[in-house]
Amino acid sequence: MLAYGFKSNGGPEVLEEIQVPTPAPGPGQVLIEVAYAGVNFAEVQHRRGEFGEPDGPGGYDVPGLEVSGTVAALGPGTAGPAVGEQVAAYLPAFGGYAEFAVAGTDFVRPVGALPLASAAGVPCVYPTAYGVLEDAGRLRAGETVLIHAAAGGVGSAAARIARALGAAHVFGTVGSAEKTGLAAGLGYDALFAREDFVDAVLEVTAGRGADLVLDPVGGAVRRASLTVLAPFGRVVTYGDLGRHGDWTADVWDLWKNSRSIAGYNMGDVARRSPAVIGEHLAQALSALASGTLPHTPPTVVPPAEVAEVHRRLEAGGTQGKTVFDIARRG
Ligand SMILES: NC(=O)c1ccc[n+]([C@@H]2O[C@H](COP(=O)([O-])OP(=O)(O)OC[C@H]3O[C@@H](n4cnc5c(N)ncnc54)[C@H](OP(=O)(O)O)[C@@H]3O)[C@@H](O)[C@H]2O)c1
């Protein structure tokens, strides 16, 4: 089958169009003929080598954490979606940038009335957004939420979900001044430039701060986020976009200021609580299809643009969600 992958870690130029064997579904798995593949920042990390060296068939790794498409075959003894059903799937072991992908039934749900292009951007992004807000962040109705990397895939989904879960105010930070104008379209009360978000958040909350901060950026942004927490406020960490590496929090600072730091890792949840991912995926597909959860349709591009899309994502130049139309050539 046709796929897009890399044989050595490196910059976007290592991504190439390749031929690899069509994967075979094992017990508890389905084979999906991929219609659309969502693009995530984790695939940039995969390509760079942050998850190890490529070791797939022919020495290639095929990135891709989420797809939509049609069930083509079931693995031995698999009970789940029927052959021919249109589904969306999270792929914890990657493989989405391809004509076919294999997924465990825990992570496969019918798309229902949601168009396949929109559904492709749901299986990684939305369970993460629900997970950081509800499971790690313990969001309660009436609270104020601050979302870093606000205009991206997870960020823009989290803004809408936070509102649907009853947040009273939803603010965000972005890396460039031009993106602050996207606030209303993405469901935010306001977007701030990340470099001086502390003053902006304290001003807009009359000094009280945010109850919940979602932080995939890390480094100085993470440290500063602790200083804008309202009493019993939480910072949820779930990425290191700035490549700052690990740091140590001062527990006495948490104690003396009634603040908390929490973590969320979808790979860990998928291994230890897979049902949680399936529940959030079903919840998101249904809310998006019914319109209960508003969303902006993704940017659809041919997979031949894979290197360019990675370049833009890495440079912080994207907004919302991008998906590959796997069958589109040129
Ligand atoms: N823990 C988990 O289970 C989990 C699951 C899914 C995603 N994530 C994490 O969530 C984050 C967002 O993922 P996504 O796929 O939705 O990506 P994305 O938000 O669509 O794209 C990345 C965005 O982050 C912002 N950003 C901030 N600092 C950056 C930097 N130093 N370099 C590049 N971009 C930077 C950029 O916008 P602005 O600078 O304008 O804000 C950029 O558009 C990533 O860190 C990803 O690893 C974690």
PDB file of N, CA and C in Angstrom, residues 2 7-8 17-18 31 52 73 91 93 101 151-152 159 180 195 229 268 274 282:
ATOM      1  N   LEU A   2       0.268   2.365  -0.383  1.00  0.00           N
ATOM      2  CA  LEU A   2       0.969   3.645  -0.370  1.00  0.00           C
ATOM      3  C   LEU A   2       0.927   4.223   1.054  1.00  0.00           C
ATOM      4  N   LYS A   7      12.676   6.965   7.121  1.00  0.00           N
ATOM      5  CA  LYS A   7      13.604   5.878   7.414  1.00  0.00           C
ATOM      6  C   LYS A   7      14.691   6.309   8.391  1.00  0.00           C
ATOM      7  N   SER A   8      14.871   7.633   8.506  1.00  0.00           N
ATOM      8  CA  SER A   8      15.788   8.136   9.520  1.00  0.00           C
ATOM      9  C   SER A   8      15.150   9.385  10.129  1.00  0.00           C
ATOM     10  N   GLU A  17       7.114   9.476   0.170  1.00  0.00           N
ATOM     11  CA  GLU A  17       6.048   8.565  -0.262  1.00  0.00           C
ATOM     12  C   GLU A  17       6.683   7.192  -0.417  1.00  0.00           C
ATOM     13  N   ILE A  18       6.083   6.181   0.211  1.00  0.00           N
ATOM     14  CA  ILE A  18       6.704   4.845   0.207  1.00  0.00           C
ATOM     15  C   ILE A  18       5.651   3.765  -0.061  1.00  0.00           C
ATOM     16  N   LEU A  31      -9.082  -3.554  10.424  1.00  0.00           N
ATOM     17  CA  LEU A  31      -8.321  -2.902   9.358  1.00  0.00           C
ATOM     18  C   LEU A  31      -9.206  -1.802   8.784  1.00  0.00           C
ATOM     19  N   GLY A  52      12.049   7.608  19.524  1.00  0.00           N
ATOM     20  CA  GLY A  52      12.969   6.543  19.121  1.00  0.00           C
ATOM     21  C   GLY A  52      13.189   6.514  17.619  1.00  0.00           C
ATOM     22  N   ALA A  73     -11.735  -4.925   7.180  1.00  0.00           N
ATOM     23  CA  ALA A  73     -11.651  -6.313   7.652  1.00  0.00           C
ATOM     24  C   ALA A  73     -11.556  -6.320   9.170  1.00  0.00           C
ATOM     25  N   LEU A  91      -4.861   5.826  16.928  1.00  0.00           N
ATOM     26  CA  LEU A  91      -3.841   4.807  16.653  1.00  0.00           C
ATOM     27  C   LEU A  91      -2.638   5.029  17.575  1.00  0.00           C
ATOM     28  N   ALA A  93      -0.173   3.327  18.237  1.00  0.00           N
ATOM     29  CA  ALA A  93       1.122   2.875  17.687  1.00  0.00           C
ATOM     30  C   ALA A  93       1.387   3.514  16.315  1.00  0.00           C
ATOM     31  N   ALA A 101      -4.861   1.276   7.823  1.00  0.00           N
ATOM     32  CA  ALA A 101      -4.292   1.311   9.176  1.00  0.00           C
ATOM     33  C   ALA A 101      -5.036   0.306  10.048  1.00  0.00           C
ATOM     34  N   ALA A 151      -4.840  28.391  19.567  1.00  0.00           N
ATOM     35  CA  ALA A 151      -5.439  28.306  18.229  1.00  0.00           C
ATOM     36  C   ALA A 151      -5.130  26.987  17.534  1.00  0.00           C
ATOM     37  N   GLY A 152      -4.390  26.085  18.191  1.00  0.00           N
ATOM     38  CA  GLY A 152      -3.994  24.826  17.566  1.00  0.00           C
ATOM     39  C   GLY A 152      -5.094  23.775  17.630  1.00  0.00           C
ATOM     40  N   ALA A 159     -11.248  24.797  23.869  1.00  0.00           N
ATOM     41  CA  ALA A 159     -12.015  26.026  24.145  1.00  0.00           C
ATOM     42  C   ALA A 159     -13.508  25.755  24.050  1.00  0.00           C
ATOM     43  N   THR A 180      -4.303  36.738  17.717  1.00  0.00           N
ATOM     44  CA  THR A 180      -5.215  37.160  18.785  1.00  0.00           C
ATOM     45  C   THR A 180      -6.590  37.531  18.218  1.00  0.00           C
ATOM     46  N   GLU A 195       3.779  36.160  25.338  1.00  0.00           N
ATOM     47  CA  GLU A 195       4.939  36.751  26.034  1.00  0.00           C
ATOM     48  C   GLU A 195       4.529  37.611  27.235  1.00  0.00           C
ATOM     49  N   LEU A 229      -2.830  31.477  38.990  1.00  0.00           N
ATOM     50  CA  LEU A 229      -3.888  30.574  39.458  1.00  0.00           C
ATOM     51  C   LEU A 229      -4.708  31.216  40.579  1.00  0.00           C
ATOM     52  N   ASP A 268      -0.479   6.869  27.982  1.00  0.00           N
ATOM     53  CA  ASP A 268      -0.616   6.201  29.278  1.00  0.00           C
ATOM     54  C   ASP A 268      -2.076   5.826  29.535  1.00  0.00           C
ATOM     55  N   PRO A 274      -8.112   2.192  28.677  1.00  0.00           N
ATOM     56  CA  PRO A 274      -8.503   2.393  27.272  1.00  0.00           C
ATOM     57  C   PRO A 274      -9.968   2.803  27.108  1.00  0.00           C
ATOM     58  N   ALA A 282     -16.462   8.716  21.489  1.00  0.00           N
ATOM     59  CA  ALA A 282     -17.883   8.605  21.141  1.00  0.00           C
ATOM     60  C   ALA A 282     -18.643   9.880  21.507  1.00  0.00           C
TER      61      ALA A 282
END
